[in-house]
Short mmCIF file of C-alpha atoms and ligand atoms in Angstrom, two decimals:
data_model
loop_
_atom_site.label_atom_id
_atom_site.label_comp_id
_atom_site.label_asym_id
_atom_site.label_seq_id
_atom_site.Cartn_x
_atom_site.Cartn_y
_atom_site.Cartn_z
CA MET A 1 67.88 -119.02 -27.71
CA LEU A 2 67.87 -116.80 -30.82
CA SER A 3 67.76 -118.42 -34.20
CA ILE A 4 67.76 -116.80 -37.62
CA LYS A 5 66.92 -118.96 -40.61
CA ASN A 6 67.22 -118.05 -44.29
CA LEU A 7 66.55 -114.43 -43.43
CA GLU A 8 65.99 -112.01 -46.28
CA ALA A 9 65.37 -108.30 -45.72
CA GLY A 10 65.95 -104.92 -47.31
CA TYR A 11 64.53 -101.50 -47.96
CA GLY A 12 61.82 -101.19 -50.58
CA LYS A 13 63.07 -102.87 -53.73
CA VAL A 14 66.64 -103.05 -52.48
CA LYS A 15 67.42 -106.44 -51.02
CA VAL A 16 70.24 -106.31 -48.47
CA LEU A 17 70.16 -109.72 -46.75
CA HIS A 18 70.14 -112.73 -49.04
CA GLY A 19 69.19 -115.65 -46.82
CA ILE A 20 71.34 -115.64 -43.71
CA ASN A 21 71.49 -118.18 -40.88
CA ILE A 22 72.72 -117.32 -37.39
CA ASP A 23 72.34 -119.27 -34.17
CA VAL A 24 72.83 -117.67 -30.75
CA PRO A 25 72.81 -120.36 -28.02
CA LYS A 26 71.96 -119.45 -24.43
CA GLY A 27 74.88 -118.09 -22.40
CA GLN A 28 77.13 -117.53 -25.40
CA VAL A 29 78.50 -114.42 -27.05
CA ILE A 30 78.15 -114.58 -30.80
CA THR A 31 79.69 -111.93 -33.00
CA LEU A 32 78.70 -110.78 -36.45
CA ILE A 33 81.53 -109.02 -38.23
CA GLY A 34 81.70 -107.46 -41.66
CA SER A 35 82.76 -104.32 -43.44
CA ASN A 36 80.73 -101.14 -44.02
CA GLY A 37 77.48 -101.79 -45.80
CA ALA A 38 77.65 -105.60 -45.43
CA GLY A 39 74.23 -105.60 -43.78
CA LYS A 40 75.03 -105.90 -40.07
CA THR A 41 72.69 -103.16 -38.94
CA THR A 42 69.99 -104.41 -41.29
CA THR A 43 70.28 -107.83 -39.62
CA MET A 44 69.78 -106.20 -36.21
CA ARG A 45 66.78 -104.24 -37.46
CA ALA A 46 65.19 -107.40 -38.87
CA ILE A 47 65.66 -109.18 -35.52
CA THR A 48 64.28 -106.34 -33.42
CA GLY A 49 61.23 -105.76 -35.58
CA MET A 50 62.30 -102.37 -36.93
CA ILE A 51 62.01 -103.76 -40.45
CA LYS A 52 59.98 -106.75 -41.55
CA PRO A 53 61.89 -109.62 -43.13
CA THR A 54 60.74 -110.52 -46.64
CA ALA A 55 61.58 -114.22 -46.16
CA GLY A 56 62.92 -116.61 -43.56
CA GLU A 57 62.27 -116.61 -39.86
CA VAL A 58 63.52 -115.35 -36.52
CA THR A 59 62.75 -117.32 -33.36
CA LEU A 60 63.41 -116.38 -29.73
CA GLY A 61 63.23 -119.26 -27.27
CA GLY A 62 61.34 -121.23 -29.90
CA GLU A 63 58.74 -118.48 -30.51
CA LYS A 64 58.57 -117.04 -33.98
CA ILE A 65 59.06 -113.27 -33.52
CA ASP A 66 59.48 -111.93 -37.05
CA GLY A 67 56.51 -109.74 -37.80
CA TYR A 68 56.12 -108.78 -34.12
CA ASP A 69 56.53 -105.10 -33.31
CA SER A 70 59.66 -103.96 -31.44
CA HIS A 71 57.84 -103.38 -28.19
CA LYS A 72 56.49 -106.92 -28.05
CA ILE A 73 59.94 -108.32 -28.85
CA ALA A 74 61.45 -106.28 -25.98
CA ARG A 75 58.82 -107.65 -23.62
CA LEU A 76 59.88 -111.16 -24.58
CA GLY A 77 63.33 -110.30 -23.22
CA LEU A 78 65.33 -109.14 -26.22
CA ALA A 79 67.22 -105.91 -25.50
CA HIS A 80 68.82 -103.78 -28.19
CA SER A 81 71.66 -101.35 -27.73
CA PRO A 82 71.46 -99.53 -31.05
CA GLU A 83 74.23 -98.08 -33.19
CA GLY A 84 74.87 -94.39 -32.68
CA ARG A 85 74.03 -93.69 -29.03
CA ARG A 86 70.30 -93.30 -29.21
CA VAL A 87 69.71 -91.92 -25.73
CA PHE A 88 67.14 -89.40 -24.54
CA THR A 89 69.33 -86.31 -24.33
CA THR A 90 66.94 -84.14 -22.31
CA MET A 91 66.50 -86.75 -19.60
CA SER A 92 68.89 -87.66 -16.80
CA VAL A 93 71.10 -90.75 -16.88
CA THR A 94 68.93 -92.37 -14.20
CA ASP A 95 65.70 -91.69 -16.10
CA ASN A 96 67.21 -93.12 -19.30
CA LEU A 97 68.05 -96.27 -17.36
CA LEU A 98 64.59 -96.51 -15.84
CA LEU A 99 63.08 -96.24 -19.31
CA GLY A 100 65.09 -99.32 -20.27
CA ALA A 101 63.06 -101.24 -17.71
CA PHE A 102 59.74 -99.96 -19.09
CA PRO A 103 58.89 -103.15 -21.06
CA ARG A 104 59.13 -105.07 -17.76
CA PHE A 105 55.87 -103.46 -16.66
CA THR A 106 52.83 -105.51 -17.56
CA GLY A 107 49.89 -103.86 -15.90
CA SER A 108 51.00 -101.83 -12.90
CA ARG A 109 53.61 -104.20 -11.44
CA PRO A 110 57.09 -104.62 -12.91
CA LYS A 111 58.89 -107.95 -13.23
CA GLY A 112 61.67 -108.10 -10.62
CA ASP A 113 63.28 -105.43 -8.47
CA ILE A 114 63.94 -102.44 -10.71
CA LYS A 115 65.55 -100.30 -8.00
CA ASN A 116 68.03 -103.03 -7.25
CA ASP A 117 68.78 -103.54 -10.95
CA LEU A 118 69.34 -99.80 -11.34
CA GLU A 119 72.00 -99.88 -8.62
CA LYS A 120 73.53 -103.03 -10.14
CA SER A 121 73.82 -101.50 -13.59
CA LEU A 122 75.30 -98.29 -12.16
CA GLU A 123 77.92 -100.44 -10.36
CA MET A 124 78.73 -102.06 -13.67
CA PHE A 125 79.17 -98.68 -15.40
CA PRO A 126 81.01 -96.49 -12.86
CA ARG A 127 81.23 -93.57 -15.31
CA LEU A 128 77.46 -93.46 -15.36
CA LYS A 129 77.19 -93.79 -11.61
CA GLU A 130 79.22 -90.60 -11.16
CA ARG A 131 76.93 -88.87 -13.64
CA ARG A 132 73.58 -90.36 -12.70
CA ASN A 133 71.84 -87.00 -12.26
CA GLN A 134 73.37 -85.38 -15.32
CA LEU A 135 71.33 -84.87 -18.50
CA ALA A 136 72.23 -87.60 -21.01
CA GLY A 137 72.85 -84.96 -23.69
CA THR A 138 75.75 -83.57 -21.71
CA LEU A 139 77.61 -86.92 -21.63
CA SER A 140 80.50 -87.53 -24.00
CA GLY A 141 79.85 -89.73 -27.02
CA GLY A 142 81.51 -92.69 -25.33
CA GLU A 143 79.51 -92.23 -22.17
CA GLN A 144 76.30 -92.08 -24.19
CA GLN A 145 77.29 -95.35 -25.84
CA MET A 146 77.69 -96.87 -22.39
CA LEU A 147 74.33 -95.49 -21.36
CA ALA A 148 72.72 -97.23 -24.34
CA MET A 149 74.33 -100.49 -23.17
CA ALA A 150 73.35 -99.97 -19.54
CA ARG A 151 69.78 -99.22 -20.61
CA ALA A 152 69.70 -102.56 -22.47
CA VAL A 153 70.89 -104.29 -19.27
CA MET A 154 67.97 -102.67 -17.38
CA LEU A 155 65.52 -104.79 -19.35
CA ASN A 156 66.96 -107.75 -17.42
CA PRO A 157 66.96 -109.42 -20.79
CA GLU A 158 67.30 -113.00 -22.02
CA ILE A 159 69.59 -111.70 -24.74
CA ILE A 160 71.25 -108.39 -25.63
CA LEU A 161 71.93 -107.25 -29.17
CA LEU A 162 74.87 -104.86 -29.23
CA ASP A 163 75.22 -102.85 -32.42
CA GLU A 164 78.78 -101.56 -32.84
CA PRO A 165 79.33 -100.58 -29.20
CA SER A 166 82.87 -99.39 -29.97
CA MET A 167 81.89 -97.07 -32.80
CA GLY A 168 83.60 -93.69 -32.64
CA LEU A 169 85.15 -94.31 -29.22
CA ALA A 170 88.66 -93.44 -28.10
CA PRO A 171 90.83 -96.57 -27.58
CA ILE A 172 90.63 -96.34 -23.80
CA LEU A 173 86.83 -96.36 -23.91
CA VAL A 174 86.81 -99.21 -26.42
CA GLU A 175 88.80 -101.19 -23.88
CA GLU A 176 86.31 -100.29 -21.17
CA VAL A 177 83.34 -101.28 -23.33
CA PHE A 178 84.89 -104.68 -24.08
CA LYS A 179 85.65 -105.20 -20.37
CA ILE A 180 81.96 -104.60 -19.66
CA ILE A 181 81.00 -107.07 -22.39
CA SER A 182 83.23 -109.76 -20.83
CA ASN A 183 81.82 -108.92 -17.43
CA LEU A 184 78.28 -109.44 -18.76
CA LYS A 185 79.44 -112.66 -20.41
CA SER A 186 80.82 -113.97 -17.12
CA GLN A 187 77.39 -113.35 -15.59
CA GLY A 188 75.95 -115.67 -18.23
CA VAL A 189 74.29 -112.98 -20.37
CA THR A 190 73.63 -114.13 -23.94
CA MET A 191 74.76 -111.58 -26.53
CA LEU A 192 74.83 -110.98 -30.24
CA LEU A 193 77.61 -108.49 -30.86
CA VAL A 194 77.87 -106.65 -34.15
CA GLU A 195 81.27 -105.09 -34.63
CA GLN A 196 83.57 -103.58 -37.17
CA PHE A 197 86.38 -103.90 -34.64
CA ALA A 198 86.76 -107.60 -35.44
CA ALA A 199 89.83 -108.43 -33.37
CA ALA A 200 88.28 -107.32 -30.07
CA ALA A 201 84.95 -108.92 -30.96
CA LEU A 202 86.56 -112.28 -31.73
CA ASN A 203 88.50 -112.11 -28.46
CA VAL A 204 85.36 -111.88 -26.37
CA ALA A 205 83.06 -114.07 -28.50
CA ASP A 206 82.57 -117.83 -28.47
CA TYR A 207 81.58 -118.07 -32.11
CA GLY A 208 81.60 -115.69 -35.07
CA TYR A 209 79.91 -115.09 -38.38
CA VAL A 210 81.39 -113.03 -41.20
CA LEU A 211 78.84 -111.12 -43.27
CA GLU A 212 79.77 -110.09 -46.82
CA ASN A 213 77.31 -108.45 -49.20
CA GLY A 214 74.31 -109.71 -47.27
CA LYS A 215 75.50 -113.33 -47.07
CA ILE A 216 77.36 -115.29 -44.42
CA ALA A 217 80.77 -115.81 -46.05
CA THR A 218 82.17 -117.94 -43.27
CA HIS A 219 81.49 -118.87 -39.66
CA GLY A 220 83.16 -120.83 -36.90
CA PRO A 221 84.50 -120.79 -33.35
CA ALA A 222 85.95 -117.33 -32.65
CA ALA A 223 89.42 -118.70 -31.92
CA LYS A 224 89.44 -120.47 -35.28
CA LEU A 225 88.21 -117.44 -37.22
CA LYS A 226 91.02 -115.37 -35.74
CA ASP A 227 93.49 -117.73 -37.42
CA ASP A 228 91.64 -117.95 -40.72
CA PRO A 229 93.92 -116.36 -43.37
CA ALA A 230 91.01 -114.80 -45.31
CA VAL A 231 89.47 -113.32 -42.16
CA LYS A 232 92.87 -112.07 -41.04
CA ALA A 233 93.55 -110.38 -44.36
CA ALA A 234 90.13 -108.75 -44.66
CA TYR A 235 89.25 -107.87 -41.08
CA LEU A 236 92.21 -108.17 -38.77
CA GLY A 237 94.59 -105.88 -40.62
CA GLY A 238 97.16 -108.42 -41.73
CA GLY A 239 97.86 -111.56 -43.78
P1 ATP B 1 77.97 -100.13 -41.28
O1 ATP B 1 79.05 -100.85 -40.58
O2 ATP B 1 78.49 -99.10 -42.24
O3 ATP B 1 76.88 -99.62 -40.40
P2 ATP B 1 76.33 -102.38 -42.00
O4 ATP B 1 77.00 -103.69 -42.26
O5 ATP B 1 75.66 -102.22 -40.71
O6 ATP B 1 77.32 -101.20 -42.27
P3 ATP B 1 73.79 -101.74 -43.17
O7 ATP B 1 73.63 -100.47 -42.42
O8 ATP B 1 72.96 -102.91 -42.78
O9 ATP B 1 75.29 -102.20 -43.19
O10 ATP B 1 73.56 -101.41 -44.69
C1 ATP B 1 73.49 -102.41 -45.72
C2 ATP B 1 72.97 -101.77 -46.99
O11 ATP B 1 71.64 -101.31 -46.78
C3 ATP B 1 73.75 -100.55 -47.45
O12 ATP B 1 73.92 -100.65 -48.84
C4 ATP B 1 72.87 -99.38 -47.08
O13 ATP B 1 73.03 -98.33 -48.00
C5 ATP B 1 71.50 -99.95 -47.16
N1 ATP B 1 70.60 -99.28 -46.18
C6 ATP B 1 70.77 -99.22 -44.85
N2 ATP B 1 69.78 -98.54 -44.24
C7 ATP B 1 68.93 -98.16 -45.23
C8 ATP B 1 67.69 -97.45 -45.28
N3 ATP B 1 67.12 -96.99 -44.17
N4 ATP B 1 67.14 -97.24 -46.48
C9 ATP B 1 67.70 -97.71 -47.62
N5 ATP B 1 68.85 -98.41 -47.65
C10 ATP B 1 69.47 -98.64 -46.49
#
């Protein structure tokens, strides 16, 4: 579904990604873990068209998408739930969700039943359902994070990129976020999950990649990575 080959990217003269390869097959949850500054967010930005890769390629369903602008990539069915709760604070929860479906409009008619999908995503995120008429800026940080995820779901996407969905959340909300991720997984949604919270990410994922200093240090089935002594020592808080 999504394939990243020998990807290099950075900011100006600073190279952050030094030729990485990641494969996200349809229906699977793939996680990318790594410590602060490893280049996880930069990888997401290079996939979603926010920065242009300097080498390598990104393909979605066989179509080469690197170099496309973000809007075109969204229209091809790639949804992005960005790091740091980027919601529209002066708009209601419902309007934020409807905006998530915006790329589904080509001409005047949308693809699929947006009203129905709105109700479905509110069912999936009960906290948002209770607050559907509230301004997004008045939600707690954790609720805003969920809104960013729910908005990604509203694209009715082929694949969702989740950038650190647990960041800054209280443990109870982290649990809720991961429950939602497994729920999406059981519905067959393909996901690339970037997380610092490696243990939870490896529990929900099928396969994982470990990013260190802009390179893939190791990769393998999630269950195997969880038992890898080096991964355990560096990312799972124990030897
Ligand atoms: P974190 O978990 O802390 O978000 P990360 O793995 O997502 O880390 P990135 O945000 O991709 O890491 O950052 C990788 C490197 O790129 C860092 O050295 C960072 O300083 C640099 N970097 C990130 N964003 C920019 C930017 N907009 N301009 C210049 N350098 C940047």
